[in-house]
C-alpha positions as YAML, in Angstrom:
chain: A
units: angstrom
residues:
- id: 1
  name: UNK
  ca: [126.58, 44.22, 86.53]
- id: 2
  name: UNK
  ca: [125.94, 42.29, 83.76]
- id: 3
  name: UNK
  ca: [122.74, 44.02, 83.27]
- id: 4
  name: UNK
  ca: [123.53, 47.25, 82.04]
- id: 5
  name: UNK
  ca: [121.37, 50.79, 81.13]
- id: 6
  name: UNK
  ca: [118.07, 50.76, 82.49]
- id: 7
  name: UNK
  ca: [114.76, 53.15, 83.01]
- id: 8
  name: UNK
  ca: [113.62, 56.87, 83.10]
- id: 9
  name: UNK
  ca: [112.29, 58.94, 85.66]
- id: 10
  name: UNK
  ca: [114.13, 62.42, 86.48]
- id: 11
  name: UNK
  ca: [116.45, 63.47, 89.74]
- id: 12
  name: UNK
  ca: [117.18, 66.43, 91.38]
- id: 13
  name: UNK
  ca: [120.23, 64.42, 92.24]
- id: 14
  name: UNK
  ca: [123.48, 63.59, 89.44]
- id: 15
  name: UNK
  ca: [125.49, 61.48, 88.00]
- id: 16
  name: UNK
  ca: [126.10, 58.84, 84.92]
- id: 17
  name: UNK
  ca: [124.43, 56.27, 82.82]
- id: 18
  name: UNK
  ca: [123.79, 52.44, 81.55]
- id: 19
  name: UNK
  ca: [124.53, 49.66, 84.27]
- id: 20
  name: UNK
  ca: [123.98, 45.79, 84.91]
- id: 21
  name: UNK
  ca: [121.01, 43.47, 84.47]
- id: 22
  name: UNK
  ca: [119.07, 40.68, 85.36]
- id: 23
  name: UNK
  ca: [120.47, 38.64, 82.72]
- id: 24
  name: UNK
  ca: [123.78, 37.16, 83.94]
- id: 25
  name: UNK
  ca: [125.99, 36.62, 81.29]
- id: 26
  name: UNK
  ca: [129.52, 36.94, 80.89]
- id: 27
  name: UNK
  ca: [130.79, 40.26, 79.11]
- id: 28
  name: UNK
  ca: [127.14, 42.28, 79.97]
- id: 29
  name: UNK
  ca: [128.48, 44.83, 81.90]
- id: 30
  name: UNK
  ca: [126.00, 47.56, 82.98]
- id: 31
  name: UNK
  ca: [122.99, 46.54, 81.55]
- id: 32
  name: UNK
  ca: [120.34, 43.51, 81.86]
- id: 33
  name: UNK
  ca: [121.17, 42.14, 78.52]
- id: 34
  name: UNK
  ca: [124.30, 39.55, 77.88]
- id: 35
  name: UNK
  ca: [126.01, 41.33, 74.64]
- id: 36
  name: UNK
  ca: [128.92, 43.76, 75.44]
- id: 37
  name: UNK
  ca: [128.13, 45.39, 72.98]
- id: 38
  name: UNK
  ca: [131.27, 46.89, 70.65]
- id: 39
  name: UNK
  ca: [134.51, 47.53, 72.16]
- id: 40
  name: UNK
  ca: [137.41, 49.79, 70.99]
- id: 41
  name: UNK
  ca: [139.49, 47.20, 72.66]
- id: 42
  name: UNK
  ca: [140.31, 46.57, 76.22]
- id: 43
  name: UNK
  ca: [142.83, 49.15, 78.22]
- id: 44
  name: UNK
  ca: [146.08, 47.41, 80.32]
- id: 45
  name: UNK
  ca: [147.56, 51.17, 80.14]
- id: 46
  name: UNK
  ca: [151.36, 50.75, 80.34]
- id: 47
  name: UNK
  ca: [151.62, 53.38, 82.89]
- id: 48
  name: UNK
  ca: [150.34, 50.95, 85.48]
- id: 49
  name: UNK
  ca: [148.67, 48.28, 84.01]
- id: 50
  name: UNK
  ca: [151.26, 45.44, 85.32]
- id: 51
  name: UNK
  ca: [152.04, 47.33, 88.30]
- id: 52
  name: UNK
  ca: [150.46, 45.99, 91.72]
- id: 53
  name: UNK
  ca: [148.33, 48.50, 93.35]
- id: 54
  name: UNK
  ca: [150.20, 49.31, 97.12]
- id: 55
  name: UNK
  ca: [147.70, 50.24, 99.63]
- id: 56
  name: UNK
  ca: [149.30, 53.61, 100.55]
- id: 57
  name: UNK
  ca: [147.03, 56.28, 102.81]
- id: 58
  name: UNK
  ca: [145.44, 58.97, 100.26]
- id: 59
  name: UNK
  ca: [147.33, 61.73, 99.55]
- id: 60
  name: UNK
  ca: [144.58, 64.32, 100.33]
- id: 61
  name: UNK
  ca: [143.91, 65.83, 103.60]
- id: 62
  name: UNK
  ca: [140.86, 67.69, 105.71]
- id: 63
  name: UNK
  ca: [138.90, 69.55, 102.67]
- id: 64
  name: UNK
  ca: [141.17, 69.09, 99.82]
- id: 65
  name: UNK
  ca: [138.25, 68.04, 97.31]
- id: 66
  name: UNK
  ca: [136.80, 71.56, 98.20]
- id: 67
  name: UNK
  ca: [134.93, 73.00, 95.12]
- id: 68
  name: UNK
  ca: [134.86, 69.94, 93.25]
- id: 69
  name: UNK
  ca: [132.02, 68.26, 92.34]
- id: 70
  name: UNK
  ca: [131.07, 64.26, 92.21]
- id: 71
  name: UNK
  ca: [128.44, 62.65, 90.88]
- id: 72
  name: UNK
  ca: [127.99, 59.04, 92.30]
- id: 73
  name: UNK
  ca: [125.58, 56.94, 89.87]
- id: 74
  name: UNK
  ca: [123.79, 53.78, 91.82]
- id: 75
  name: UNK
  ca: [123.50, 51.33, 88.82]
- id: 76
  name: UNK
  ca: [119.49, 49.82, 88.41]
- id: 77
  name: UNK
  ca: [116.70, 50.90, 91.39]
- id: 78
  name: UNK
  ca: [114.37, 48.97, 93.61]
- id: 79
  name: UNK
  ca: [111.47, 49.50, 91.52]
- id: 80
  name: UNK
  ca: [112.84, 48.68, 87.91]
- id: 81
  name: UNK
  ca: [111.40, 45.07, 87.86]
- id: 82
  name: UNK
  ca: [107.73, 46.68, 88.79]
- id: 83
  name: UNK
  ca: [107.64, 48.96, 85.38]
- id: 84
  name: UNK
  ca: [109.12, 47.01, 82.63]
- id: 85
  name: UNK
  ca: [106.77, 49.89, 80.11]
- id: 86
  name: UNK
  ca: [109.16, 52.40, 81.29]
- id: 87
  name: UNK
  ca: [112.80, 50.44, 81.76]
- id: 88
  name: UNK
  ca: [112.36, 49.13, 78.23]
- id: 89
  name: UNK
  ca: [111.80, 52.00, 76.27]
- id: 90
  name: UNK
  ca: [114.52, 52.20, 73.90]
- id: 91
  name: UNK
  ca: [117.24, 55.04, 74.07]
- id: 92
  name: UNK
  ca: [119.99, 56.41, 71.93]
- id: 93
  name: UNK
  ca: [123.37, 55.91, 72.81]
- id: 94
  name: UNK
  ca: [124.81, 57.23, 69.65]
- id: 95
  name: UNK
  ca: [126.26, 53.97, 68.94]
- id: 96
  name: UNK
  ca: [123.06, 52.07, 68.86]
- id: 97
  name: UNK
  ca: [119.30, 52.31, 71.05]
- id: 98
  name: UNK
  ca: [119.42, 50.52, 74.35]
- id: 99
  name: UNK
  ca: [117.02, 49.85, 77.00]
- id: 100
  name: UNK
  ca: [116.21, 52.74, 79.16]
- id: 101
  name: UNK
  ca: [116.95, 51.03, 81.74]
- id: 102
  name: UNK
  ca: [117.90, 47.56, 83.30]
- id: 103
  name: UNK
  ca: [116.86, 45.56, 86.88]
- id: 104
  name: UNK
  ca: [120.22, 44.42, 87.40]
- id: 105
  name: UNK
  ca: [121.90, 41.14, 88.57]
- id: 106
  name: UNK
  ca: [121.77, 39.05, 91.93]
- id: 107
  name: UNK
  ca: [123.62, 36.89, 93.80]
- id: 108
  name: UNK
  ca: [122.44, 33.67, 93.94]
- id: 109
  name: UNK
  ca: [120.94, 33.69, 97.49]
- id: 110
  name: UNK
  ca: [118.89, 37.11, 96.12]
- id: 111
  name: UNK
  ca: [120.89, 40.40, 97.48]
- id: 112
  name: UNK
  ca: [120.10, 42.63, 94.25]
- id: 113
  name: UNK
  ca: [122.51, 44.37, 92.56]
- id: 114
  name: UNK
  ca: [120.14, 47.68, 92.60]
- id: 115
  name: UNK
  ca: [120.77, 47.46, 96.61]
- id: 116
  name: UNK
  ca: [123.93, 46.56, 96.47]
- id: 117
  name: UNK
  ca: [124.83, 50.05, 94.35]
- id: 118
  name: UNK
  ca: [122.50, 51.60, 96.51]
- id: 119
  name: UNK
  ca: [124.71, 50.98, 100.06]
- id: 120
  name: UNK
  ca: [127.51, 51.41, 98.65]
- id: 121
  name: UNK
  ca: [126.76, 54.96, 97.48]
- id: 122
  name: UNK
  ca: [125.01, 56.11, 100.68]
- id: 123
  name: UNK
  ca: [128.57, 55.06, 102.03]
- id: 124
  name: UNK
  ca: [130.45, 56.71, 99.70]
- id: 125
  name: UNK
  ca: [128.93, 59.83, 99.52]
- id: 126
  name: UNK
  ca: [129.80, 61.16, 103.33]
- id: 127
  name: UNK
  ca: [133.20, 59.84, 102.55]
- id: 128
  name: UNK
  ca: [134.01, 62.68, 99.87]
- id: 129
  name: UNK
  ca: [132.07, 65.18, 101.35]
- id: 130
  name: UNK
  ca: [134.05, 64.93, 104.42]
- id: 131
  name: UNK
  ca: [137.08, 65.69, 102.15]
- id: 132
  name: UNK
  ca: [134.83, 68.94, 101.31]
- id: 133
  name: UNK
  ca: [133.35, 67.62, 97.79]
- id: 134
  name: UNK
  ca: [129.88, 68.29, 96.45]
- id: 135
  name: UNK
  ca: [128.22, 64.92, 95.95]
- id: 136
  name: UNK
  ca: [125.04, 64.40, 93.75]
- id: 137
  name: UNK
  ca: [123.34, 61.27, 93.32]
- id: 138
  name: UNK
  ca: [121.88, 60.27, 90.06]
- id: 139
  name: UNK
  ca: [118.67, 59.06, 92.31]
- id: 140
  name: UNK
  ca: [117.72, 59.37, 95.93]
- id: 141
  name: UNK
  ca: [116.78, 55.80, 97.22]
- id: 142
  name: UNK
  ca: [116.65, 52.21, 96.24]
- id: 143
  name: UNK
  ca: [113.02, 52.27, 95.72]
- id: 144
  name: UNK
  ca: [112.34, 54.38, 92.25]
- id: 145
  name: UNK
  ca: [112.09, 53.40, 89.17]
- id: 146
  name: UNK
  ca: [115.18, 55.13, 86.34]
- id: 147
  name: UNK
  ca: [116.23, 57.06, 85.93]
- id: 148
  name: UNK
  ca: [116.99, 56.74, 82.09]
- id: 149
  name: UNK
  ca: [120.56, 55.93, 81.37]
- id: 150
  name: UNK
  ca: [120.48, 59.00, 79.10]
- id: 151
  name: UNK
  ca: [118.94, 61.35, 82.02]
- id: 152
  name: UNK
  ca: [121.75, 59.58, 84.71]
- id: 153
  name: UNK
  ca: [124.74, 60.75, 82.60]
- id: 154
  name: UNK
  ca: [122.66, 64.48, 81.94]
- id: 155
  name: UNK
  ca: [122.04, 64.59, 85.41]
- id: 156
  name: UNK
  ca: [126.17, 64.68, 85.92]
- id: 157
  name: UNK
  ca: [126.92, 67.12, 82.86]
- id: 158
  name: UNK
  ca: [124.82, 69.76, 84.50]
- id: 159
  name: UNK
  ca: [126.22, 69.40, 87.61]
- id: 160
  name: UNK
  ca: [129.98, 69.88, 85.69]
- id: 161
  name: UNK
  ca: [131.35, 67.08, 87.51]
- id: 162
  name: UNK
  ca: [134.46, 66.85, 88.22]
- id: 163
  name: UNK
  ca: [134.55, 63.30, 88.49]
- id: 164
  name: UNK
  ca: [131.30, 60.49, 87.59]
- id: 165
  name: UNK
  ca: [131.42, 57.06, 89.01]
- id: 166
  name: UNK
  ca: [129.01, 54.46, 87.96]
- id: 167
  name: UNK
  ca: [128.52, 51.76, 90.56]
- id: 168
  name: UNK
  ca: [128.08, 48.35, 89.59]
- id: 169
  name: UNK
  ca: [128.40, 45.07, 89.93]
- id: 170
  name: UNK
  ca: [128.60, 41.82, 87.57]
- id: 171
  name: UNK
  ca: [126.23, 38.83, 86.58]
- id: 172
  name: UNK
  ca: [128.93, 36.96, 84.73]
- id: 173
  name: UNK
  ca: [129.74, 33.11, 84.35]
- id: 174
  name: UNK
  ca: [130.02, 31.60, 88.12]
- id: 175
  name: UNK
  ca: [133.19, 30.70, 87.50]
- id: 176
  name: UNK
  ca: [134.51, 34.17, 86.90]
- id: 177
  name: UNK
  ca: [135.46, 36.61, 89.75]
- id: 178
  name: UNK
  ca: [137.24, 39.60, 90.26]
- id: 179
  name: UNK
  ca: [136.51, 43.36, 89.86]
- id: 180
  name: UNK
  ca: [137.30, 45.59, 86.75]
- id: 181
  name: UNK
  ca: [136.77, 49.08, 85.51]
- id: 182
  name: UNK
  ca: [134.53, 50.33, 82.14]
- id: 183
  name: UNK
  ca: [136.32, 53.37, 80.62]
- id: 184
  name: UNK
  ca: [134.81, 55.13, 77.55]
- id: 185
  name: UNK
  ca: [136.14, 54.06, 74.11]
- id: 186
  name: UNK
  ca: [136.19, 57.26, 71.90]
- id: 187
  name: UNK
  ca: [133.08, 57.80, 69.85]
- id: 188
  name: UNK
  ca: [134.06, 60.58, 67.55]
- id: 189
  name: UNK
  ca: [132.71, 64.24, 67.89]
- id: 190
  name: UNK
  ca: [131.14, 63.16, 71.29]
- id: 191
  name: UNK
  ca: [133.41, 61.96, 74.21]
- id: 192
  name: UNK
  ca: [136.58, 62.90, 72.47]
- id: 193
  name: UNK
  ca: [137.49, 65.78, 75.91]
- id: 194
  name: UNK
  ca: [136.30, 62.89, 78.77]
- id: 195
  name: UNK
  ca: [138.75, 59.94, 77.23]
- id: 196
  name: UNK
  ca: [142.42, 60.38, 78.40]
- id: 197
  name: UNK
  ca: [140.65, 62.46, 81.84]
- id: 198
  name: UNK
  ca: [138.54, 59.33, 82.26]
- id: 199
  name: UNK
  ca: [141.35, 56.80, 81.57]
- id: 200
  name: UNK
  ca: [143.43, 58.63, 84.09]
- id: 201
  name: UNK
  ca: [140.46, 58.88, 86.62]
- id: 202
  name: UNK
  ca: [140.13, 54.64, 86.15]
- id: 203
  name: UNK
  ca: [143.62, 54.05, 86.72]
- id: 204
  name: UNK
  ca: [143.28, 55.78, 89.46]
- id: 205
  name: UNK
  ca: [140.25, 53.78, 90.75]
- id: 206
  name: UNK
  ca: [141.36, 50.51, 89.71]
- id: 207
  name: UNK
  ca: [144.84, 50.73, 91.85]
- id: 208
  name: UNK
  ca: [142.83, 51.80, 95.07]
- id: 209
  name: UNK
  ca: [140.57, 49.40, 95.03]
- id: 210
  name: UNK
  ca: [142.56, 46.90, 94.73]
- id: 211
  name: UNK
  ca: [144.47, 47.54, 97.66]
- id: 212
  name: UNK
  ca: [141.68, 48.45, 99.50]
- id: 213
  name: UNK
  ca: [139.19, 45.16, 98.82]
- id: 214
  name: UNK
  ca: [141.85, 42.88, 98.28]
- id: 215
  name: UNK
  ca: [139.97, 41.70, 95.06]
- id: 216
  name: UNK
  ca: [141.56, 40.65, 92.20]
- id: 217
  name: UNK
  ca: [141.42, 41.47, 88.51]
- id: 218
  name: UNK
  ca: [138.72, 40.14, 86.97]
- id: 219
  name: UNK
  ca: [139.90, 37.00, 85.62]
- id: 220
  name: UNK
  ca: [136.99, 36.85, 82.76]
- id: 221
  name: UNK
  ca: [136.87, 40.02, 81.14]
- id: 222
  name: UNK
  ca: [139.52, 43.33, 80.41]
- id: 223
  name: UNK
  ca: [143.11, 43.31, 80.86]
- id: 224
  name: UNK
  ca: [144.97, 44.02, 84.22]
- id: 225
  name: UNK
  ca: [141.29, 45.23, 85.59]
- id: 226
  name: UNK
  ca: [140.49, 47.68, 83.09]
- id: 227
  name: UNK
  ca: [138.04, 47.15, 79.78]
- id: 228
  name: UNK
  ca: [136.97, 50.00, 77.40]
- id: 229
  name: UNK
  ca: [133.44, 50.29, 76.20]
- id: 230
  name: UNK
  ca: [131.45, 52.19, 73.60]
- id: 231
  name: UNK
  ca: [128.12, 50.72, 73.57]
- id: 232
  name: UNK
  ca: [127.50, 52.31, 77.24]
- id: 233
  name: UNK
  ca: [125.23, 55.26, 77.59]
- id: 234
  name: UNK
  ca: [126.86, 56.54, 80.48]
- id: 235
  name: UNK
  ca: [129.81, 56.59, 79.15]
- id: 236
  name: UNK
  ca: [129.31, 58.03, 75.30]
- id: 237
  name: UNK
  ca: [126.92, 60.83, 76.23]
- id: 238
  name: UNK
  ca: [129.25, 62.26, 79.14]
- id: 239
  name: UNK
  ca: [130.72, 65.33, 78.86]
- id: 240
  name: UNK
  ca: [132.31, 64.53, 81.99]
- id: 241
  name: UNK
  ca: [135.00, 61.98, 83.24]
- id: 242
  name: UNK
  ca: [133.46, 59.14, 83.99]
- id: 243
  name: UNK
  ca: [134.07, 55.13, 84.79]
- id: 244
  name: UNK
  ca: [131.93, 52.39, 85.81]
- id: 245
  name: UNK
  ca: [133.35, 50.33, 88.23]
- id: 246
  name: UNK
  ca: [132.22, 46.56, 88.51]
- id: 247
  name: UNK
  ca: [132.88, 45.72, 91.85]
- id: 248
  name: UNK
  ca: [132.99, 41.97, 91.71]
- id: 249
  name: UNK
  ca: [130.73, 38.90, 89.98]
- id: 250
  name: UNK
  ca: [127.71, 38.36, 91.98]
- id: 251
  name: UNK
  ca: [127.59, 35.47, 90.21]
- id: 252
  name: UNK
  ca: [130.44, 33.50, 91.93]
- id: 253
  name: UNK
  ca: [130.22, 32.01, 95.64]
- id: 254
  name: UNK
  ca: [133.28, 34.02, 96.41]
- id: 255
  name: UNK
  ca: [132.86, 37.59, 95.71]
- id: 256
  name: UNK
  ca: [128.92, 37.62, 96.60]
- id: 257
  name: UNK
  ca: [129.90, 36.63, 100.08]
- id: 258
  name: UNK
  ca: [131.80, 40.01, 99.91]
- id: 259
  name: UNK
  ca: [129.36, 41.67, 98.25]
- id: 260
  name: UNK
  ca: [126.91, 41.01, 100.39]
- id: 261
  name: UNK
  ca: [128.96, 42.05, 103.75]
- id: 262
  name: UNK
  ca: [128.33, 45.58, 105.05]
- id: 263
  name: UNK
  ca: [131.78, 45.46, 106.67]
- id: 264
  name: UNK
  ca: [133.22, 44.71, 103.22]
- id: 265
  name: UNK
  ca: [130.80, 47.40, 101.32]
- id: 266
  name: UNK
  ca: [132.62, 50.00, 103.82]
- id: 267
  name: UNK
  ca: [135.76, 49.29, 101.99]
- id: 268
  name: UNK
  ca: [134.30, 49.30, 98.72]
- id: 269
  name: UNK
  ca: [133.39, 53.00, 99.25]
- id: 270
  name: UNK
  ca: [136.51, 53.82, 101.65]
- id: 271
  name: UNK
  ca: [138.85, 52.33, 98.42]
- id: 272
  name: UNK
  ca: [135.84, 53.94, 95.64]
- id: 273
  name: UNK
  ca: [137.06, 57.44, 97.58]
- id: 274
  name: UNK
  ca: [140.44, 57.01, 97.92]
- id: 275
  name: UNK
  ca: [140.46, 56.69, 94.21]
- id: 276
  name: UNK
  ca: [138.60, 59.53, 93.33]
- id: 277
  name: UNK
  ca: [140.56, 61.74, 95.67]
- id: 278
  name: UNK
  ca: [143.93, 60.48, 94.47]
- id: 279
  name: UNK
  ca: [142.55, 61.72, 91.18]
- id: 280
  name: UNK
  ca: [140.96, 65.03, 92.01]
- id: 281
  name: UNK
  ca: [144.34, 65.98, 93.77]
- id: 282
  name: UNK
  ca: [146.36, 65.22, 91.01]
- id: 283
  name: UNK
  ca: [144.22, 67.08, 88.51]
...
C-alpha cells in the first residue's frame, strides 16, 4: 500500500481512512504518494515485539464477538483511476491536507491493490460475523469511486466500532518484502483515547498473522512488524481503535505470488480474524 488516502463518495457501509497508491515507493504506506509522511517513531512494543507469534487456535468460540461491532476498510476502489477530480481533492488530516483519495499499488503482472483489499474483505467479513460480530464496510464493491479517507474513518466512528481495520497492501522497493502493521502516533487533543486500545488491537493482529500467513516482518520498514504513523487520515481522525495492516509488498516477486492466490487471501482474512477476535475477547 504504498499509495495511501484516496477519494470521496459516501457509504451506508463503515470503517477507516487513508491507504496505498499507485506510486510505489518505499515508506508510502496507505496512500498513492511515496512520502511517509511524519512519524512519532516506529513501535517494537516490549510486550511482544521480539516474541515469535505461535499459531495457537483463537481463543473465542460460537458467538463470542456478539454485540461488538467491526468496521473492515478496503483500502483504494475500482473506479479511483477513472475520477482523478474527485480522488485528488485535498483533505485535512489535522497534521497536514492529503489527497482524498489514492488508486493504489499493483503487482507487477497488474492484480490491483484496490481488488486485492476488496477479496480479502468480502472474506473476512463472514468470518467475524460467524463469531456473532456486526461488520460494516467502509464501501460495498470494488467498482466505486472513495470514499474520502476522511468519510472512511467517519463512516467507523458512527458505527462505535469496536475494532477498525484498514486493509492494505504495499508498493515498496522490489527488494523489500514482508508484512507490517500502521498504528496511530498520538496527535494531541484528537486520538489521545484510540492509542494504547489501538496499539493493543495491532499487537494483536501482527502476532496472528504471522502465524497464520507465514510472512515475515517487513524487512524495509517498522520494527518487529509494527510502524506508527501520524500523517494517516484514518488513523488521526478515529475515534475508534484502529490499524492498517499492510499485508505484504506487491512490489516483490515473492509476496505478490501470495497476494495474488485466493487460497492464500483465505488465510489473510482467517489470520486478519483471528486477530481481531483475540482482541475483542480480551477487551
Amino acid at each position: 500500500m504504498r499509495a495511501r488516502d484516496a477519494a470521496s463518495t459516501v457509504l451506508s457501509v463503515l470503517m477507516l481512512a487513508t491507504g496505498c497508491a499507485g506510486a510505489a515507493s518505499p515508506g508510502t504506506a496507505g496512500t498513492g504518494t511515496p512520502a511517509p509522511g511524519p512519524r512519532t517513531g516506529s513501535e517494537a512494543g516490549s510486550e511482544a515485539g521480539s516474541r515469535t507469534p505461535t499459531a495457537e487456535p483463537s481463543r473465542t468460540g460460537a458467538a463470542a464477538l456478539a454485540g461488538k461491532v467491526v468496521v473492515i476498510d478496503p483500502g483504494h476502489n475500482g473506479g479511483n483511476a477513472a475520477h482523478p477530480d474527485v480522488i485528488n481533492r485535498q483533505v485535512d488530516v489535522i497534521t497536514g491536507r492529503k489527497p482524498c483519495n489514492t488508486t493504489g499499488t499493483r503487482t507487477d503482472a497488474g492484480y490491483p491493490e484496490h481488488a486485492f483489499t476488496w477479496d480479502v474483505a468480502r472474506r473476512l467479513r463472514p468470518l467475524l460475523e460467524k463469531q456473532g460480530a456486526k461488520v460494516v464496510l467502509t464501501r460495498p464493491d470494488d467498482k466505486g469511486v472513495g470514499p474520502c479517507i476522511t468519510e472512511r474513518a467517519a463512516i467507523a466512528n458512527r458505527a462505535k466500532a469496536d475494532a477498525v481495520v484498514s486493509v492494505h497492501a504495499d508498493g515498496a522497493a522490489p527488494g523489500g518484502h514482508g508484512f507490517h502493521v500502521i498504528m496511530p502516533g498520538l496527535v494531541a487533543g484528537h486520538n489521545d483515547a484510540i492509542v494504547r486500545p489501538s496499539r493493543r488491537l495491532g499487537l494483536a493482529v501482527r502476532e496472528a498473522y504471522r502465524a497464520g500467513t507465514g510472512l515475515p516482518y517487513a524487512t524495509y520498514i517498522g520494527r518487529n512488524g509494527l510502524d506508527t504513523r501520524t500523517d494517516l487520515g484514518g488513523l488521526n481522525l478515529s475515534t475508534r481503535p484502529a490499524v492498517f495492516v499492510e499485508c505484504g509488498n506487491m512490489r516483490n516477486r515473492s509476496d505478490a505470488a501470495k497476494l495474488s492466490s485466493p487460497a492464500f487471501r483465505q488465510r489473510i482474512a482467517a489470520s486478519l480474524a483471528t486477530g481481531v477476535e483475540r482482541y475483542l475477547a480480551g477487551g
